[in-house]
Tab-separated table of C-alpha atoms in Angstrom:
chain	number	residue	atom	x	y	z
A	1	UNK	CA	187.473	113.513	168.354
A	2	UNK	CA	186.514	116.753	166.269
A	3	UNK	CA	188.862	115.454	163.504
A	4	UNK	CA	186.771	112.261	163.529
A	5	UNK	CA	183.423	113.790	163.571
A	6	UNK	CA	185.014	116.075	160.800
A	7	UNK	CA	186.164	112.979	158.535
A	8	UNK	CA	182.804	111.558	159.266
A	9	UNK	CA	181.094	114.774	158.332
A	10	UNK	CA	183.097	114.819	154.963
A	11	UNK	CA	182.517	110.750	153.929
A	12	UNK	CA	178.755	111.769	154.668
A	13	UNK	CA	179.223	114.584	152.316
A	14	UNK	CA	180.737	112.329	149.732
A	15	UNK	CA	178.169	109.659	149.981
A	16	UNK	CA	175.339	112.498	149.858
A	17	UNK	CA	176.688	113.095	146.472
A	18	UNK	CA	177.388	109.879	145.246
A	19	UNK	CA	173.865	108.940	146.131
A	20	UNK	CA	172.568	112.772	144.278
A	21	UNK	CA	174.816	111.670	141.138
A	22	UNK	CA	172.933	108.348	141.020
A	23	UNK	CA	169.753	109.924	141.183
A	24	UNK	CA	170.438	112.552	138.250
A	25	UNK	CA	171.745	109.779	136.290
A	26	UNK	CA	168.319	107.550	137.189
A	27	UNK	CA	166.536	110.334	135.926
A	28	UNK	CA	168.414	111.248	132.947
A	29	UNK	CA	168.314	107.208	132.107
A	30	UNK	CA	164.463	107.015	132.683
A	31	UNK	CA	163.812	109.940	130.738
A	32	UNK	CA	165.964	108.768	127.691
A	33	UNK	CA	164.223	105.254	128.179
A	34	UNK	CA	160.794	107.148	128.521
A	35	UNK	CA	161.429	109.235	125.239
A	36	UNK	CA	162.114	105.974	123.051
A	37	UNK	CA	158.413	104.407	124.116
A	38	UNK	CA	156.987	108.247	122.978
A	39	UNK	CA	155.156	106.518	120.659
A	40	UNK	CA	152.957	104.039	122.728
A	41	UNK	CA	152.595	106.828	125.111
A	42	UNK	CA	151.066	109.151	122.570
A	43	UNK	CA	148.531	105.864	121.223
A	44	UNK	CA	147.881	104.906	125.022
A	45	UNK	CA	146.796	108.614	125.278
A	46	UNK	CA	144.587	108.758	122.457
A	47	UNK	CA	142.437	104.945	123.116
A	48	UNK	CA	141.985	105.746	126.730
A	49	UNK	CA	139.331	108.737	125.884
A	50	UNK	CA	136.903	106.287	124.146
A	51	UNK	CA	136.567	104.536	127.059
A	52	UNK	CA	134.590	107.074	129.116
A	53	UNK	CA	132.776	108.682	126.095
A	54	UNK	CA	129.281	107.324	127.265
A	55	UNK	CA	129.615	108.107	130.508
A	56	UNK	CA	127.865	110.995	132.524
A	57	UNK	CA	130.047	113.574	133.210
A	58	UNK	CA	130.642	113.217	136.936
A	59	UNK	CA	131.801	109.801	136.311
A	60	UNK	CA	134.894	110.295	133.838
A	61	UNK	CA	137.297	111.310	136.377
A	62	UNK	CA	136.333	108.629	138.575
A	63	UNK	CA	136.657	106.270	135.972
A	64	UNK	CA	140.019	107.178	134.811
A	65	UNK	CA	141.108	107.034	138.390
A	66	UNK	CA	140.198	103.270	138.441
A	67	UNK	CA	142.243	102.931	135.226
A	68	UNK	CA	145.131	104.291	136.191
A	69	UNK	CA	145.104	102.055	139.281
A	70	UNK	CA	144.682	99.552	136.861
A	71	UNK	CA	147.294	100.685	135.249
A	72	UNK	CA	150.026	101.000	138.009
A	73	UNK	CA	149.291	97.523	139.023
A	74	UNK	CA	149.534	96.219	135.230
A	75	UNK	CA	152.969	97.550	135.437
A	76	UNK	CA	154.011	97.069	138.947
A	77	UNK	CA	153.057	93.681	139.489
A	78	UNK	CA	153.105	91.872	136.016
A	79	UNK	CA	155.088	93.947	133.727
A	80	UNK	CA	158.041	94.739	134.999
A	81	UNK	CA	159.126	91.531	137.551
A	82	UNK	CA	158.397	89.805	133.766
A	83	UNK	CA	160.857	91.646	131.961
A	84	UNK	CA	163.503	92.263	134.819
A	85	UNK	CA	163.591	88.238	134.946
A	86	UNK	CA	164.158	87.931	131.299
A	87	UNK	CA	166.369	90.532	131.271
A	88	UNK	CA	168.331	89.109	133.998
A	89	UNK	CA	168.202	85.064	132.871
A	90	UNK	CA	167.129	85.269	129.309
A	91	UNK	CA	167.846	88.341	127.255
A	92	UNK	CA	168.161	86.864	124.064
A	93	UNK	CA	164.035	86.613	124.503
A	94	UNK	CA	163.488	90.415	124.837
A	95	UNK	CA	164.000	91.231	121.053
A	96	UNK	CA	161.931	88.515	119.808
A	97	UNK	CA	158.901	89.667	121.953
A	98	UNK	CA	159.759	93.341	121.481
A	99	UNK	CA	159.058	92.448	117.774
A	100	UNK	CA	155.961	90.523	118.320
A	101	UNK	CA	154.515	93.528	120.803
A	102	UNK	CA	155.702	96.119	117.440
A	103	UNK	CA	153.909	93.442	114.824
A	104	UNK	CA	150.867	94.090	117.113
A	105	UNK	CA	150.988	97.873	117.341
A	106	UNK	CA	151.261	97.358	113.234
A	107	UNK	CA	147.999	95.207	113.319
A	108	UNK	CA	146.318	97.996	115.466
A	109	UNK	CA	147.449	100.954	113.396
A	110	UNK	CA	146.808	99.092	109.853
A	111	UNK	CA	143.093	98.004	111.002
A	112	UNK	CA	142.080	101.055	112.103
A	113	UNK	CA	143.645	102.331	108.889
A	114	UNK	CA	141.137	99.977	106.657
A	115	UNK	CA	138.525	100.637	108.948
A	116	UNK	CA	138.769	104.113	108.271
A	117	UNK	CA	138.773	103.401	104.219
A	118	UNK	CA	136.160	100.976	104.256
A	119	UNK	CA	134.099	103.248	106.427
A	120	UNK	CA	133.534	100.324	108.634
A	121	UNK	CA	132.918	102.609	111.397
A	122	UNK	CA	130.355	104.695	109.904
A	123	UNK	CA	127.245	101.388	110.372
A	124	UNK	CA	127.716	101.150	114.082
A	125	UNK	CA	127.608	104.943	114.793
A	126	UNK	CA	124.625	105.286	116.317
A	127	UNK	CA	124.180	102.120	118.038
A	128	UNK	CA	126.970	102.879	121.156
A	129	UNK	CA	126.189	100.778	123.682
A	130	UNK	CA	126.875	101.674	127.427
A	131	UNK	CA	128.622	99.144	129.527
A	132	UNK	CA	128.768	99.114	133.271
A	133	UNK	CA	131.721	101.014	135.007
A	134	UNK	CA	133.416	97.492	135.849
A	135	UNK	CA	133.311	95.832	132.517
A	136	UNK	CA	134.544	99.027	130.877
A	137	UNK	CA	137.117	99.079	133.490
A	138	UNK	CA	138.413	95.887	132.938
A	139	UNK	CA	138.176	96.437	129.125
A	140	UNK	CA	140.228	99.016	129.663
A	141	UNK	CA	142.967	98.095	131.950
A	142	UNK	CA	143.485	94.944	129.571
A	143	UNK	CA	144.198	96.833	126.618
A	144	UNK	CA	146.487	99.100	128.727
A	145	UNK	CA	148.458	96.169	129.806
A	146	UNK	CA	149.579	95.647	126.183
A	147	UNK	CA	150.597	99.136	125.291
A	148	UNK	CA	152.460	99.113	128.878
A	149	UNK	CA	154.502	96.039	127.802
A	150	UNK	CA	155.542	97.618	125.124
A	151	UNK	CA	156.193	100.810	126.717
A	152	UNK	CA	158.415	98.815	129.647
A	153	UNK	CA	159.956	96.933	127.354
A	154	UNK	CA	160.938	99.600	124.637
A	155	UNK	CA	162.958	101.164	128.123
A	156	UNK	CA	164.061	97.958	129.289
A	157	UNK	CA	166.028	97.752	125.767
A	158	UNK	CA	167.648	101.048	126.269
A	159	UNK	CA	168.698	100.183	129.886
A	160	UNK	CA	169.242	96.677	129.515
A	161	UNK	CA	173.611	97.117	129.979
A	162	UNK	CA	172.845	98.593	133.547
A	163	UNK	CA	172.742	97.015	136.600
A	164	UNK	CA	170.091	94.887	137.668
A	165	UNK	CA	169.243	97.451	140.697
A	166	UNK	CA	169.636	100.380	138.186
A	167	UNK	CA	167.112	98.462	135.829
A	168	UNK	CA	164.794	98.016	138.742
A	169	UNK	CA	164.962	101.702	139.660
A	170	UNK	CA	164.890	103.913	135.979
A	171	UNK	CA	161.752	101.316	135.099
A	172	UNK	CA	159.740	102.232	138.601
A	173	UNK	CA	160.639	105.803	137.669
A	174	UNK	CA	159.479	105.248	134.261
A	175	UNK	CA	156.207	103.366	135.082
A	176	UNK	CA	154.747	105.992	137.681
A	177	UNK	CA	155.938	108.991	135.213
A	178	UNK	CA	154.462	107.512	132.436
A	179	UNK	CA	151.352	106.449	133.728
A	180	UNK	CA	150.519	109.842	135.207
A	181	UNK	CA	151.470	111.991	132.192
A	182	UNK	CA	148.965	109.569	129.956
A	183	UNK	CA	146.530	109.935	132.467
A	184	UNK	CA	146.907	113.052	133.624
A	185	UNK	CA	146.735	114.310	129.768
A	186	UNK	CA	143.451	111.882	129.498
A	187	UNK	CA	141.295	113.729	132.186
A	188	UNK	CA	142.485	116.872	130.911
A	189	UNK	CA	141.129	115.883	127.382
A	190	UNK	CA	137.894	114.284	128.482
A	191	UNK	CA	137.438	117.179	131.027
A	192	UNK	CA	138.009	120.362	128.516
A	193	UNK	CA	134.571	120.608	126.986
A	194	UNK	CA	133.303	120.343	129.800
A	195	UNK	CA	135.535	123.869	131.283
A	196	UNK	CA	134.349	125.243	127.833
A	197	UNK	CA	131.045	124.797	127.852
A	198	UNK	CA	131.533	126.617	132.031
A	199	UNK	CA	133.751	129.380	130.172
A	200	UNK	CA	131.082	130.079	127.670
A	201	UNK	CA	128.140	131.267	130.446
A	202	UNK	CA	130.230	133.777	131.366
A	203	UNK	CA	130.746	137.179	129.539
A	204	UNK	CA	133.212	138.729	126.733
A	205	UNK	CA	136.622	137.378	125.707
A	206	UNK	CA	136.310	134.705	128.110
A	207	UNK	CA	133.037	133.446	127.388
A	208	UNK	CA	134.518	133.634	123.523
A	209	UNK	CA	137.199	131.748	124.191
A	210	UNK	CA	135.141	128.889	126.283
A	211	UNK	CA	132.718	128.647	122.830
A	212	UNK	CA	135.926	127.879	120.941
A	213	UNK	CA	137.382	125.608	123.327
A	214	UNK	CA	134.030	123.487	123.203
A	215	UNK	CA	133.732	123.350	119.007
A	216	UNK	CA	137.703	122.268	119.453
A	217	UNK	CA	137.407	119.410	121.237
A	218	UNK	CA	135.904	117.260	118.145
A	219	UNK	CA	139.042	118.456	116.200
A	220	UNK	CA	141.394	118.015	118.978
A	221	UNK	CA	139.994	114.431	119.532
A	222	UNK	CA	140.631	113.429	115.671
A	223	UNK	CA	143.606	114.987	115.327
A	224	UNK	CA	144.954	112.945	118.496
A	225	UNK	CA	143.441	109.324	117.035
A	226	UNK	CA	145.363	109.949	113.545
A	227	UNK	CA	148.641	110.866	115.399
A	228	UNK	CA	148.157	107.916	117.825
A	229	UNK	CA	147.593	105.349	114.494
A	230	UNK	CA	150.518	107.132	112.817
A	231	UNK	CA	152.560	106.740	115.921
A	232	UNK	CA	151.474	102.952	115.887
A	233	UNK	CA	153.225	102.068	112.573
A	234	UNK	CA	155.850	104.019	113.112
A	235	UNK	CA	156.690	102.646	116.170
A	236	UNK	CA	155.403	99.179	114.999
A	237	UNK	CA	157.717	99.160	111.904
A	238	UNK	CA	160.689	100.836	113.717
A	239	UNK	CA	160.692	98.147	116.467
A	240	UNK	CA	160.879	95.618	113.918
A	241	UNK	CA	163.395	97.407	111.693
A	242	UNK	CA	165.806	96.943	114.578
A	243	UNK	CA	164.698	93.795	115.510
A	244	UNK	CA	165.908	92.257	112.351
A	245	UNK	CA	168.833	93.794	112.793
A	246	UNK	CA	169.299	92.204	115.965
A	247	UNK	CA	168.582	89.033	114.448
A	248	UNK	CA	171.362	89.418	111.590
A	249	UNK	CA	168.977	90.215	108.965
A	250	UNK	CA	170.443	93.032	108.197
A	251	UNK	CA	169.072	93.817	104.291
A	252	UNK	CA	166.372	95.646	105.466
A	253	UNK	CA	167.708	97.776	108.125
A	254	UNK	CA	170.807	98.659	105.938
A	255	UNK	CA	168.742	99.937	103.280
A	256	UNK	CA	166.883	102.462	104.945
A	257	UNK	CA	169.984	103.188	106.903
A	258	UNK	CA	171.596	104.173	103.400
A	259	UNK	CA	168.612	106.196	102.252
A	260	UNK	CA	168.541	107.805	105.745
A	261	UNK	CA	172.629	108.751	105.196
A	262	UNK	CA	172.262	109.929	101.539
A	263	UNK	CA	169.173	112.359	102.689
A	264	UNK	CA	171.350	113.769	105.490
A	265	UNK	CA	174.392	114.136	103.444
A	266	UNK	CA	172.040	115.938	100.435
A	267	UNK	CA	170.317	118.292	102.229
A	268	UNK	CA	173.146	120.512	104.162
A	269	UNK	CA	171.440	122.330	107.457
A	270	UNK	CA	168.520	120.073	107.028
A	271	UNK	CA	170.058	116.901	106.781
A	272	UNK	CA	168.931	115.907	110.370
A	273	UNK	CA	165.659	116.581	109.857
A	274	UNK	CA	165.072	115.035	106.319
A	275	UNK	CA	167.602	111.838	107.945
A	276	UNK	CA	164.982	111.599	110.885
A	277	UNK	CA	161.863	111.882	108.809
A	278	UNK	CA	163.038	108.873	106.274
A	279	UNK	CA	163.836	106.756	108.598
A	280	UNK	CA	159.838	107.714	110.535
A	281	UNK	CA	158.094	107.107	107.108
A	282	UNK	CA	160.086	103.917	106.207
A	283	UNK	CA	159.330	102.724	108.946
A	284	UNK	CA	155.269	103.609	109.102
A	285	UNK	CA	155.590	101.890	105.559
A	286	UNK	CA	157.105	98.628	106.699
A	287	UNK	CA	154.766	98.619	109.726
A	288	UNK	CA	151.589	99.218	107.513
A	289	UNK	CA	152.644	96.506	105.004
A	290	UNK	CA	153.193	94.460	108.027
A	291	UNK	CA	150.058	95.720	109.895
A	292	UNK	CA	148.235	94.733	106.441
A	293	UNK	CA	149.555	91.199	106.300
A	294	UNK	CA	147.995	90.531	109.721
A	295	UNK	CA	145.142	92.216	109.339
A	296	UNK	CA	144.735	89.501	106.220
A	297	UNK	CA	145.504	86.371	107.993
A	298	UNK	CA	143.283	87.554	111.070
A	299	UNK	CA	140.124	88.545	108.150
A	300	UNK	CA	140.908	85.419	106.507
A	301	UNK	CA	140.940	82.986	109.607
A	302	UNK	CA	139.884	84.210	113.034
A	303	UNK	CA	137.357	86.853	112.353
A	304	UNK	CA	135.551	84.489	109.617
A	305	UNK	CA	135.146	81.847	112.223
A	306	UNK	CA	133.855	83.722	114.282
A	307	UNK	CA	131.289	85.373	111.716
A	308	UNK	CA	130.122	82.106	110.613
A	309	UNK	CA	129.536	80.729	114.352
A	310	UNK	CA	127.801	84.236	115.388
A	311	UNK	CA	125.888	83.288	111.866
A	312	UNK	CA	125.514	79.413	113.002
A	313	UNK	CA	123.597	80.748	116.261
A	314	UNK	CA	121.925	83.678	114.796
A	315	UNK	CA	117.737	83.131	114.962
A	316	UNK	CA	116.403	82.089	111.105
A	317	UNK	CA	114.632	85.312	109.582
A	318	UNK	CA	114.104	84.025	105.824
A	319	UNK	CA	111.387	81.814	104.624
A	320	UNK	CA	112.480	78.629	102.383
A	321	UNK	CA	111.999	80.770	99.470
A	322	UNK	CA	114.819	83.392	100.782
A	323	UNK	CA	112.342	85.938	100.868
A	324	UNK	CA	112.092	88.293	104.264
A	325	UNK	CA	108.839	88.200	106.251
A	326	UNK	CA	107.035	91.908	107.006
A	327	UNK	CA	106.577	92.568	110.607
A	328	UNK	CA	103.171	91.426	111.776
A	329	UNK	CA	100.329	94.487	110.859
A	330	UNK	CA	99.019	96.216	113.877
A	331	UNK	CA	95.419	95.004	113.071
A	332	UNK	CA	97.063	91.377	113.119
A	333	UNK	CA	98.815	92.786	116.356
A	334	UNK	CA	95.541	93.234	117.834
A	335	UNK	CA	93.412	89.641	116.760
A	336	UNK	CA	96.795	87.882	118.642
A	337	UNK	CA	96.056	90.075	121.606
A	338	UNK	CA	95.238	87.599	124.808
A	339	UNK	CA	91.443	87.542	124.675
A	340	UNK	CA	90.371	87.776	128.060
A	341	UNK	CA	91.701	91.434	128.836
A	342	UNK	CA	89.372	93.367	130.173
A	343	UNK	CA	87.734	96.408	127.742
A	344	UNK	CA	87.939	99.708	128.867
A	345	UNK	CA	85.221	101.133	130.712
């Protein structure tokens, strides 16, 4: 009997580890996956903050509470049963819409690129409009559920040889880690001028360094939206760089892959660096030409039907002769005034 319970004991023992060596190798698998989708994760961090901008201060954290719901459920329930059936019945799809997520994060990165140049953004500055908490939720949880694709599926494709229950289980790990590192970074961005500016009514070194922390937060802010467009294209163009690949076009990918190889081989102690960095900018340069491209055909077809409908419906505001009319004068304001109201007494 004691030998049994000892055997028992000992197969429990084994299993315990089996089942801690699965978990360590979850992790280890999640966290490579997570690292590859970096580059979404870093964008997804930077849009969310523009969302609660406008917003009184009491009602940021609440807000990105909702979102993160949002979120969860976005990957939970749409996301990830979607790509665990393709990846199960029809993998041959996942690098095709892989490449069409990356020519998106290209069309993101490149307009906000022109906008930038054309200072676009400069005639609306002053005109922000505030939305109510539920359409700015929804807004935002929609955009969210494209940069989660691509964040699922970017790990997907470095898991995709597991096992189906392994897939299932280093994505869910994925999902919930990502979601609360974006954020859990977001409401500490939104939230830091806000410690500042409680920092700064005290006294001394403290109240010095809660001053700084508030001017920082523009900076901080800026420097975050260039890295996330950066970290578009690059992503953008790498995803397609090995998406060609995939799909036996191989020019393209070979080429930078021999640039890449002659920098690393050049450049001695460095080589891994300088490598890495050619393959990040010829890839931000492939996904900015794409980016570019659609960006074009978008100008070119959907945004100019929609300007000349919004122009279609606009209200007429030039005479025949094309000139403007001046508002009405106040003394004109005043003869049009109903004439019945009563004078003042």
């Amino acid at each position: 009997m004691a030998g049994g319970l000892v055997a028992l004991l000992d197969d429990v023992a084994v299993l315990a580890r089996a089942a801690a060596a699965s978990i360590d190798d979850i992790g280890a698998a999640a966290a490579k996956a997570g690292a590859k989708a970096a580059g979404v994760v870093v964008d997804d961090a930077a849009v969310t903050p523009q969302y609660v901008r406008s917003l009184a201060a009491e009602r940021e954290l609440p807000i990105i509470k909702r979102i993160a719901v949002g979120s969860l459920r976005n990957k939970f329930f749409i996301i990830l049963p979607a790509v665990l059936l393709l990846s199960q019945f029809v993998p041959w799809l996942l690098t095709p819409i892989l490449m069409l997520g990356g020519a998106y994060l290209c069309y993101e990165g490149a307009e906000k690129v022109w906008d930038k140049i054309a200072h676009h953004g400069a005639s609306g500055a002053g005109e922000e409009k505030v939305q109510d908490e539920t359409t700015l939720v929804s807004g935002a949880v929609r955009t969210d559920l494209i940069l989660s694709a691509e964040i699922m599926v970017i790990s997907l494709n470095e898991v995709i040889d597991e096992a189906f229950g392994s897939r299932l289980a280093i994505l869910a790990v994925v999902a919930v880690v990502i979601t609360v590192l974006v954020y859990g970074v977001v409401a500490l961005i939104v939230k830091m001028d806000d410690a500042g500016l409680r920092l700064s009514q005290r006294s001394g070194a403290v109240a010095t360094f809660g001053r700084g922390l508030v001017r920082a937060m523009p900076v901080v802010l800026t420097v975050l939206t260039v890295v996330g467009t950066a970290a578009m294209l690059w992503v953008g163009g790498h995803i397609l760089l090995l998406g060609t690949n995939e799909l036996n076009l191989h020019f393209l990918y070979e080429a930078v892959h021999d640039v890449e190889v002659a920098a690393h081989d050049a450049t001695g102690v460095l080589g891994g660096l300088l490598g890495w960095l050619v393959n990040t900018v010829a890839s931000a340069i492939l996904g900015l030409i794409v980016g570019a491209l659609v960006v074009l055909v978008m100008t070119l077809t959907l945004h100019r039907r929609t300007s000349k409908a919004a122009a279609a419906t606009a209200p007429a505001t030039t005479r025949a002769d094309g000139t403007i009319p001046a508002p009405p004068s106040r003394a004109a304001r005043r003869r049009d005034a109903p004439a019945d109201r009563a004078p003042r007494g």
